[in-house]
PDB file of C-alpha atoms in Angstrom:
ATOM      1  CA  ASP B 487      -2.618  10.629  40.616  1.00  0.00           C
ATOM      2  CA  ALA B 488      -3.773  14.042  39.668  1.00  0.00           C
ATOM      3  CA  GLY B 489      -5.763  14.191  36.349  1.00  0.00           C
ATOM      4  CA  VAL B 490      -5.813  17.309  34.080  1.00  0.00           C
ATOM      5  CA  THR B 491      -6.075  20.455  35.955  1.00  0.00           C
ATOM      6  CA  GLN B 492      -7.209  23.785  34.544  1.00  0.00           C
ATOM      7  CA  SER B 493      -7.340  27.322  36.052  1.00  0.00           C
ATOM      8  CA  PRO B 494      -9.190  29.287  36.628  1.00  0.00           C
ATOM      9  CA  THR B 495     -12.692  27.657  36.616  1.00  0.00           C
ATOM     10  CA  HIS B 496     -14.711  30.771  35.897  1.00  0.00           C
ATOM     11  CA  LEU B 497     -13.690  34.141  34.139  1.00  0.00           C
ATOM     12  CA  ILE B 498     -15.481  37.122  33.253  1.00  0.00           C
ATOM     13  CA  LYS B 499     -13.785  39.521  30.583  1.00  0.00           C
ATOM     14  CA  THR B 500     -14.801  42.489  28.466  1.00  0.00           C
ATOM     15  CA  ARG B 501     -14.746  42.553  24.612  1.00  0.00           C
ATOM     16  CA  GLY B 502     -11.470  43.545  23.442  1.00  0.00           C
ATOM     17  CA  GLN B 503      -9.465  42.244  26.392  1.00  0.00           C
ATOM     18  CA  GLN B 504      -7.114  39.406  26.384  1.00  0.00           C
ATOM     19  CA  VAL B 505      -7.238  36.232  28.521  1.00  0.00           C
ATOM     20  CA  THR B 506      -4.932  33.353  29.429  1.00  0.00           C
ATOM     21  CA  LEU B 507      -6.163  30.153  30.470  1.00  0.00           C
ATOM     22  CA  ARG B 508      -3.992  27.490  32.020  1.00  0.00           C
ATOM     23  CA  CYS B 509      -3.584  23.823  31.973  1.00  0.00           C
ATOM     24  CA  SER B 510      -1.484  21.044  33.667  1.00  0.00           C
ATOM     25  CA  PRO B 511      -1.694  17.757  31.980  1.00  0.00           C
ATOM     26  CA  LYS B 512      -2.241  14.258  33.584  1.00  0.00           C
ATOM     27  CA  SER B 513       1.077  12.862  35.110  1.00  0.00           C
ATOM     28  CA  GLY B 514       3.020  11.057  32.422  1.00  0.00           C
ATOM     29  CA  HIS B 515       1.259  12.885  29.686  1.00  0.00           C
ATOM     30  CA  ASP B 516       3.240  15.026  27.183  1.00  0.00           C
ATOM     31  CA  THR B 517       0.615  16.126  24.503  1.00  0.00           C
ATOM     32  CA  VAL B 518      -1.884  18.923  25.364  1.00  0.00           C
ATOM     33  CA  SER B 519      -4.965  19.802  23.367  1.00  0.00           C
ATOM     34  CA  TRP B 520      -7.341  22.664  23.665  1.00  0.00           C
ATOM     35  CA  TYR B 521     -10.866  22.596  22.601  1.00  0.00           C
ATOM     36  CA  GLN B 522     -13.810  25.120  22.728  1.00  0.00           C
ATOM     37  CA  GLN B 523     -17.140  24.128  23.598  1.00  0.00           C
ATOM     38  CA  ALA B 524     -20.047  26.542  22.859  1.00  0.00           C
ATOM     39  CA  LEU B 525     -23.439  25.983  24.471  1.00  0.00           C
ATOM     40  CA  GLY B 526     -25.293  22.951  22.986  1.00  0.00           C
ATOM     41  CA  GLN B 527     -22.180  21.995  20.842  1.00  0.00           C
ATOM     42  CA  GLY B 528     -19.757  19.503  20.948  1.00  0.00           C
ATOM     43  CA  PRO B 529     -15.990  20.394  21.667  1.00  0.00           C
ATOM     44  CA  GLN B 530     -14.214  21.972  18.812  1.00  0.00           C
ATOM     45  CA  PHE B 531     -10.594  21.390  18.315  1.00  0.00           C
ATOM     46  CA  ILE B 532      -8.396  24.570  18.596  1.00  0.00           C
ATOM     47  CA  PHE B 533      -4.748  23.257  18.494  1.00  0.00           C
ATOM     48  CA  GLN B 534      -2.303  20.698  20.097  1.00  0.00           C
ATOM     49  CA  TYR B 535       1.045  20.921  21.632  1.00  0.00           C
ATOM     50  CA  TYR B 536       3.898  18.455  21.825  1.00  0.00           C
ATOM     51  CA  GLU B 537       7.454  18.976  22.581  1.00  0.00           C
ATOM     52  CA  GLU B 538       6.605  22.967  23.024  1.00  0.00           C
ATOM     53  CA  GLU B 539       5.525  23.005  19.559  1.00  0.00           C
ATOM     54  CA  GLU B 540       2.033  23.538  18.091  1.00  0.00           C
ATOM     55  CA  ARG B 541       1.823  20.281  16.155  1.00  0.00           C
ATOM     56  CA  GLN B 542      -1.882  20.689  14.648  1.00  0.00           C
ATOM     57  CA  ARG B 543      -4.362  23.496  14.699  1.00  0.00           C
ATOM     58  CA  GLY B 544      -8.166  23.743  13.975  1.00  0.00           C
ATOM     59  CA  ASN B 545     -10.130  26.364  12.260  1.00  0.00           C
ATOM     60  CA  PHE B 546      -9.546  29.203  14.832  1.00  0.00           C
ATOM     61  CA  PRO B 547      -8.184  32.648  13.970  1.00  0.00           C
ATOM     62  CA  ASP B 548      -4.756  33.791  15.026  1.00  0.00           C
ATOM     63  CA  ARG B 549      -6.245  35.543  18.038  1.00  0.00           C
ATOM     64  CA  PHE B 550      -5.975  32.238  19.531  1.00  0.00           C
ATOM     65  CA  SER B 551      -2.300  31.176  20.439  1.00  0.00           C
ATOM     66  CA  GLY B 552      -0.904  28.755  23.016  1.00  0.00           C
ATOM     67  CA  HIS B 553       2.269  27.699  24.652  1.00  0.00           C
ATOM     68  CA  GLN B 554       3.601  24.575  26.225  1.00  0.00           C
ATOM     69  CA  TYR B 555       6.311  24.552  28.669  1.00  0.00           C
ATOM     70  CA  PRO B 556       9.027  22.026  29.378  1.00  0.00           C
ATOM     71  CA  ASN B 557       7.135  20.551  32.201  1.00  0.00           C
ATOM     72  CA  TYR B 558       4.396  19.963  29.441  1.00  0.00           C
ATOM     73  CA  SER B 559       1.725  22.474  30.970  1.00  0.00           C
ATOM     74  CA  SER B 560       0.237  24.668  28.588  1.00  0.00           C
ATOM     75  CA  GLU B 561      -1.509  28.092  28.083  1.00  0.00           C
ATOM     76  CA  LEU B 562      -4.205  29.170  25.799  1.00  0.00           C
ATOM     77  CA  ASN B 563      -4.170  33.030  25.119  1.00  0.00           C
ATOM     78  CA  VAL B 564      -6.995  34.771  23.292  1.00  0.00           C
ATOM     79  CA  ASN B 565      -6.574  38.402  22.243  1.00  0.00           C
ATOM     80  CA  ALA B 566      -9.310  40.898  21.248  1.00  0.00           C
ATOM     81  CA  LEU B 567     -12.009  39.044  22.820  1.00  0.00           C
ATOM     82  CA  LEU B 568     -15.500  38.814  21.066  1.00  0.00           C
ATOM     83  CA  LEU B 569     -18.840  38.177  22.585  1.00  0.00           C
ATOM     84  CA  GLY B 570     -18.804  34.731  20.476  1.00  0.00           C
ATOM     85  CA  ASP B 571     -15.780  33.718  22.440  1.00  0.00           C
ATOM     86  CA  SER B 572     -17.807  33.060  25.402  1.00  0.00           C
ATOM     87  CA  ALA B 573     -17.622  29.338  25.810  1.00  0.00           C
ATOM     88  CA  LEU B 574     -16.144  26.536  28.048  1.00  0.00           C
ATOM     89  CA  TYR B 575     -12.532  26.056  27.291  1.00  0.00           C
ATOM     90  CA  LEU B 576     -11.397  22.421  27.510  1.00  0.00           C
ATOM     91  CA  CYS B 577      -7.748  21.209  27.993  1.00  0.00           C
ATOM     92  CA  ALA B 578      -6.987  17.498  27.025  1.00  0.00           C
ATOM     93  CA  SER B 579      -3.684  15.586  27.588  1.00  0.00           C
ATOM     94  CA  ASN B 580      -2.677  12.381  26.328  1.00  0.00           C
ATOM     95  CA  VAL B 581       0.615  10.376  25.241  1.00  0.00           C
ATOM     96  CA  GLY B 582       1.359   8.561  22.030  1.00  0.00           C
ATOM     97  CA  GLU B 583      -1.293   8.308  18.903  1.00  0.00           C
ATOM     98  CA  ASN B 584      -4.606   6.723  19.413  1.00  0.00           C
ATOM     99  CA  SER B 585      -4.212   7.223  23.003  1.00  0.00           C
ATOM    100  CA  PRO B 586      -7.690   8.696  24.331  1.00  0.00           C
ATOM    101  CA  LEU B 587      -7.600  12.126  25.402  1.00  0.00           C
ATOM    102  CA  HIS B 588      -8.185  12.965  29.187  1.00  0.00           C
ATOM    103  CA  PHE B 589     -10.049  16.114  29.665  1.00  0.00           C
ATOM    104  CA  GLY B 590      -9.908  18.590  32.653  1.00  0.00           C
ATOM    105  CA  ASN B 591     -13.195  20.124  33.841  1.00  0.00           C
ATOM    106  CA  GLY B 592     -12.631  23.260  31.805  1.00  0.00           C
ATOM    107  CA  THR B 593     -12.680  27.111  32.223  1.00  0.00           C
ATOM    108  CA  ARG B 594     -15.994  28.813  31.797  1.00  0.00           C
ATOM    109  CA  LEU B 595     -15.226  32.075  29.873  1.00  0.00           C
ATOM    110  CA  THR B 596     -17.840  34.750  29.605  1.00  0.00           C
ATOM    111  CA  VAL B 597     -17.298  37.996  27.392  1.00  0.00           C
ATOM    112  CA  THR B 598     -19.350  40.928  28.026  1.00  0.00           C
TER     113      THR B 598
ATOM    114  CA  ASP R 553     -20.705  21.195   7.446  1.00  0.00           C
ATOM    115  CA  GLN R 554     -20.902  18.645  10.434  1.00  0.00           C
ATOM    116  CA  GLN R 555     -18.691  15.766   9.759  1.00  0.00           C
ATOM    117  CA  VAL R 556     -19.810  13.853  12.863  1.00  0.00           C
ATOM    118  CA  LYS R 557     -23.691  13.840  13.589  1.00  0.00           C
ATOM    119  CA  GLN R 558     -25.783  12.865  16.497  1.00  0.00           C
ATOM    120  CA  ASN R 559     -29.124  13.293  15.151  1.00  0.00           C
ATOM    121  CA  SER R 560     -31.027  12.476  18.679  1.00  0.00           C
ATOM    122  CA  PRO R 561     -30.442  15.361  21.107  1.00  0.00           C
ATOM    123  CA  SER R 562     -32.005  13.134  23.766  1.00  0.00           C
ATOM    124  CA  LEU R 563     -32.870   9.693  24.816  1.00  0.00           C
ATOM    125  CA  SER R 564     -34.855   8.250  27.871  1.00  0.00           C
ATOM    126  CA  VAL R 565     -34.552   4.846  29.001  1.00  0.00           C
ATOM    127  CA  GLN R 566     -35.745   2.733  31.989  1.00  0.00           C
ATOM    128  CA  GLU R 567     -33.171   1.172  34.344  1.00  0.00           C
ATOM    129  CA  GLY R 568     -32.189  -2.212  33.447  1.00  0.00           C
ATOM    130  CA  ARG R 569     -32.950  -1.826  29.526  1.00  0.00           C
ATOM    131  CA  ILE R 570     -30.725  -1.196  26.764  1.00  0.00           C
ATOM    132  CA  SER R 571     -29.714   2.358  25.824  1.00  0.00           C
ATOM    133  CA  ILE R 572     -28.596   2.687  22.045  1.00  0.00           C
ATOM    134  CA  LEU R 573     -26.973   5.960  21.087  1.00  0.00           C
ATOM    135  CA  ASN R 574     -26.348   6.679  17.539  1.00  0.00           C
ATOM    136  CA  CYS R 575     -23.642   8.399  15.445  1.00  0.00           C
ATOM    137  CA  ASP R 576     -23.151   9.121  11.832  1.00  0.00           C
ATOM    138  CA  TYR R 577     -20.131  10.554   9.947  1.00  0.00           C
ATOM    139  CA  THR R 578     -19.497  11.770   6.553  1.00  0.00           C
ATOM    140  CA  ASN R 579     -15.620  11.817   6.261  1.00  0.00           C
ATOM    141  CA  SER R 580     -14.411   8.411   4.966  1.00  0.00           C
ATOM    142  CA  MET R 581     -10.802   9.261   6.120  1.00  0.00           C
ATOM    143  CA  PHE R 582     -11.845   8.860   9.763  1.00  0.00           C
ATOM    144  CA  ASP R 583     -10.243   5.756  11.214  1.00  0.00           C
ATOM    145  CA  TYR R 584     -10.671   5.924  14.866  1.00  0.00           C
ATOM    146  CA  PHE R 585     -14.034   6.545  16.727  1.00  0.00           C
ATOM    147  CA  LEU R 586     -14.523   7.325  20.522  1.00  0.00           C
ATOM    148  CA  TRP R 587     -17.430   7.876  23.008  1.00  0.00           C
ATOM    149  CA  TYR R 588     -17.106  10.240  25.662  1.00  0.00           C
ATOM    150  CA  LYS R 589     -19.641  10.882  28.570  1.00  0.00           C
ATOM    151  CA  LYS R 590     -20.024  14.134  30.019  1.00  0.00           C
ATOM    152  CA  TYR R 591     -21.599  15.047  33.449  1.00  0.00           C
ATOM    153  CA  PRO R 592     -22.573  18.850  34.399  1.00  0.00           C
ATOM    154  CA  ALA R 593     -19.451  20.881  35.533  1.00  0.00           C
ATOM    155  CA  GLU R 594     -17.175  18.097  34.732  1.00  0.00           C
ATOM    156  CA  GLY R 595     -14.957  17.505  31.543  1.00  0.00           C
ATOM    157  CA  PRO R 596     -15.595  14.828  29.242  1.00  0.00           C
ATOM    158  CA  THR R 597     -14.661  11.148  30.241  1.00  0.00           C
ATOM    159  CA  PHE R 598     -13.517   8.619  28.057  1.00  0.00           C
ATOM    160  CA  LEU R 599     -15.660   5.521  27.682  1.00  0.00           C
ATOM    161  CA  ILE R 600     -14.819   3.412  24.714  1.00  0.00           C
ATOM    162  CA  SER R 601     -13.042   3.535  21.408  1.00  0.00           C
ATOM    163  CA  ILE R 602     -12.796   1.457  18.067  1.00  0.00           C
ATOM    164  CA  SER R 603     -10.464   1.409  15.214  1.00  0.00           C
ATOM    165  CA  SER R 604     -11.842   1.344  11.663  1.00  0.00           C
ATOM    166  CA  ILE R 605     -10.503  -2.164  11.352  1.00  0.00           C
ATOM    167  CA  LYS R 606     -12.884  -3.636  13.825  1.00  0.00           C
ATOM    168  CA  ASP R 607     -16.725  -3.804  13.741  1.00  0.00           C
ATOM    169  CA  LYS R 608     -17.122  -4.186  17.468  1.00  0.00           C
ATOM    170  CA  ASN R 609     -15.454  -3.505  20.712  1.00  0.00           C
ATOM    171  CA  GLU R 610     -16.775  -4.330  24.233  1.00  0.00           C
ATOM    172  CA  ASP R 611     -16.005  -3.184  27.674  1.00  0.00           C
ATOM    173  CA  GLY R 612     -18.314  -4.321  30.256  1.00  0.00           C
ATOM    174  CA  ARG R 613     -21.539  -2.869  29.987  1.00  0.00           C
ATOM    175  CA  PHE R 614     -20.562  -0.786  27.087  1.00  0.00           C
ATOM    176  CA  THR R 615     -20.329  -1.950  23.449  1.00  0.00           C
ATOM    177  CA  VAL R 616     -19.537   0.174  20.283  1.00  0.00           C
ATOM    178  CA  PHE R 617     -20.610  -1.064  16.861  1.00  0.00           C
ATOM    179  CA  LEU R 618     -19.020   0.505  13.569  1.00  0.00           C
ATOM    180  CA  ASN R 619     -20.822   0.051  10.295  1.00  0.00           C
ATOM    181  CA  LYS R 620     -17.968   1.533   7.815  1.00  0.00           C
ATOM    182  CA  SER R 621     -20.213   1.110   4.692  1.00  0.00           C
ATOM    183  CA  ALA R 622     -22.962   3.085   6.389  1.00  0.00           C
ATOM    184  CA  LYS R 623     -20.725   5.456   8.062  1.00  0.00           C
ATOM    185  CA  HIS R 624     -22.510   4.750  11.282  1.00  0.00           C
ATOM    186  CA  LEU R 625     -21.621   3.825  14.884  1.00  0.00           C
ATOM    187  CA  SER R 626     -23.724   3.143  17.834  1.00  0.00           C
ATOM    188  CA  LEU R 627     -23.091   2.853  21.446  1.00  0.00           C
ATOM    189  CA  HIS R 628     -24.941   0.082  23.486  1.00  0.00           C
ATOM    190  CA  ILE R 629     -25.477   0.303  27.188  1.00  0.00           C
ATOM    191  CA  VAL R 630     -26.674  -2.961  28.778  1.00  0.00           C
ATOM    192  CA  PRO R 631     -28.211  -2.913  31.445  1.00  0.00           C
ATOM    193  CA  SER R 632     -28.712   0.882  31.770  1.00  0.00           C
ATOM    194  CA  GLN R 633     -28.269   2.355  35.283  1.00  0.00           C
ATOM    195  CA  PRO R 634     -29.429   5.873  36.837  1.00  0.00           C
ATOM    196  CA  GLY R 635     -25.826   6.977  37.105  1.00  0.00           C
ATOM    197  CA  ASP R 636     -25.304   6.565  33.346  1.00  0.00           C
ATOM    198  CA  SER R 637     -27.535   9.538  32.838  1.00  0.00           C
ATOM    199  CA  ALA R 638     -25.253  12.127  31.152  1.00  0.00           C
ATOM    200  CA  VAL R 639     -24.366  13.695  27.858  1.00  0.00           C
ATOM    201  CA  TYR R 640     -22.795  11.252  25.462  1.00  0.00           C
ATOM    202  CA  PHE R 641     -20.419  12.513  22.673  1.00  0.00           C
ATOM    203  CA  CYS R 642     -19.326  10.619  19.617  1.00  0.00           C
ATOM    204  CA  ALA R 643     -15.909  11.558  18.277  1.00  0.00           C
ATOM    205  CA  ALA R 644     -13.691  10.686  15.086  1.00  0.00           C
ATOM    206  CA  SER R 645     -10.422  11.240  14.061  1.00  0.00           C
ATOM    207  CA  ASP R 646      -8.373  10.947  10.913  1.00  0.00           C
ATOM    208  CA  ASN R 647      -4.915   9.783  12.092  1.00  0.00           C
ATOM    209  CA  GLN R 648      -3.437  10.571   8.699  1.00  0.00           C
ATOM    210  CA  ALA R 649      -4.020  14.232   9.352  1.00  0.00           C
ATOM    211  CA  GLY R 650      -3.246  14.008  13.045  1.00  0.00           C
ATOM    212  CA  THR R 651      -4.888  13.251  16.404  1.00  0.00           C
ATOM    213  CA  ALA R 652      -7.529  16.084  16.404  1.00  0.00           C
ATOM    214  CA  LEU R 653     -11.019  14.736  17.465  1.00  0.00           C
ATOM    215  CA  ILE R 654     -13.986  16.027  15.668  1.00  0.00           C
ATOM    216  CA  PHE R 655     -17.086  15.921  17.971  1.00  0.00           C
ATOM    217  CA  GLY R 656     -20.794  15.506  17.549  1.00  0.00           C
ATOM    218  CA  LYS R 657     -23.199  17.942  19.379  1.00  0.00           C
ATOM    219  CA  GLY R 658     -24.149  15.059  21.922  1.00  0.00           C
ATOM    220  CA  THR R 659     -26.926  13.088  23.191  1.00  0.00           C
ATOM    221  CA  THR R 660     -28.475  13.498  26.683  1.00  0.00           C
ATOM    222  CA  LEU R 661     -29.267   9.972  28.140  1.00  0.00           C
ATOM    223  CA  SER R 662     -31.707   9.978  30.892  1.00  0.00           C
ATOM    224  CA  VAL R 663     -32.186   6.614  32.718  1.00  0.00           C
ATOM    225  CA  SER R 664     -35.031   6.627  35.000  1.00  0.00           C
ATOM    226  CA  SER R 665     -35.335   4.144  38.133  1.00  0.00           C
TER     227      SER R 665
END
């Protein structure tokens, strides 16, 4: 049973560019959340998708957007990259309320 | 302002002894609390959770205690094993507002044999 899978594992981009990160949730899970983890910090909530709609959003600018497909997979898009966007981006999936999040191994984004 | 605080960046314990990791929170609306463990190059792994209607939850070697009046929770690992060496994150959510988790900065646990 595959867990949460994310691609790519590492990515290097230049300031001002755009990036798309991808996530496939754990089998049977219908809700996908994205988190940003900066060095030395805990993961910070970006947004959550359920039934192809953004259900909840954290304190991130509109440069961060997402999408969920009918098969529950999801994308995170970041436009106009800043140096401060360099972080580990974690995708998590779950099903139902109070169901623990299952995290993928993340995508390490470096902005130069 | 951090809503979930793990004030000890690191903890060192000998194998077989008890590890106690602490977490404080400021938002009285939080009603669901979780602990995650993270190894390098891996995503966080769920360990144990507790609802605000309980004050203790146990799963094998792991026990979480919740003190709502003090806005404090702790994770006890007994006995500690070298494989427990990892970063431990405390997280909380306010299910009235949604299921987003608010994480602390983590505590690095080192268990020596």
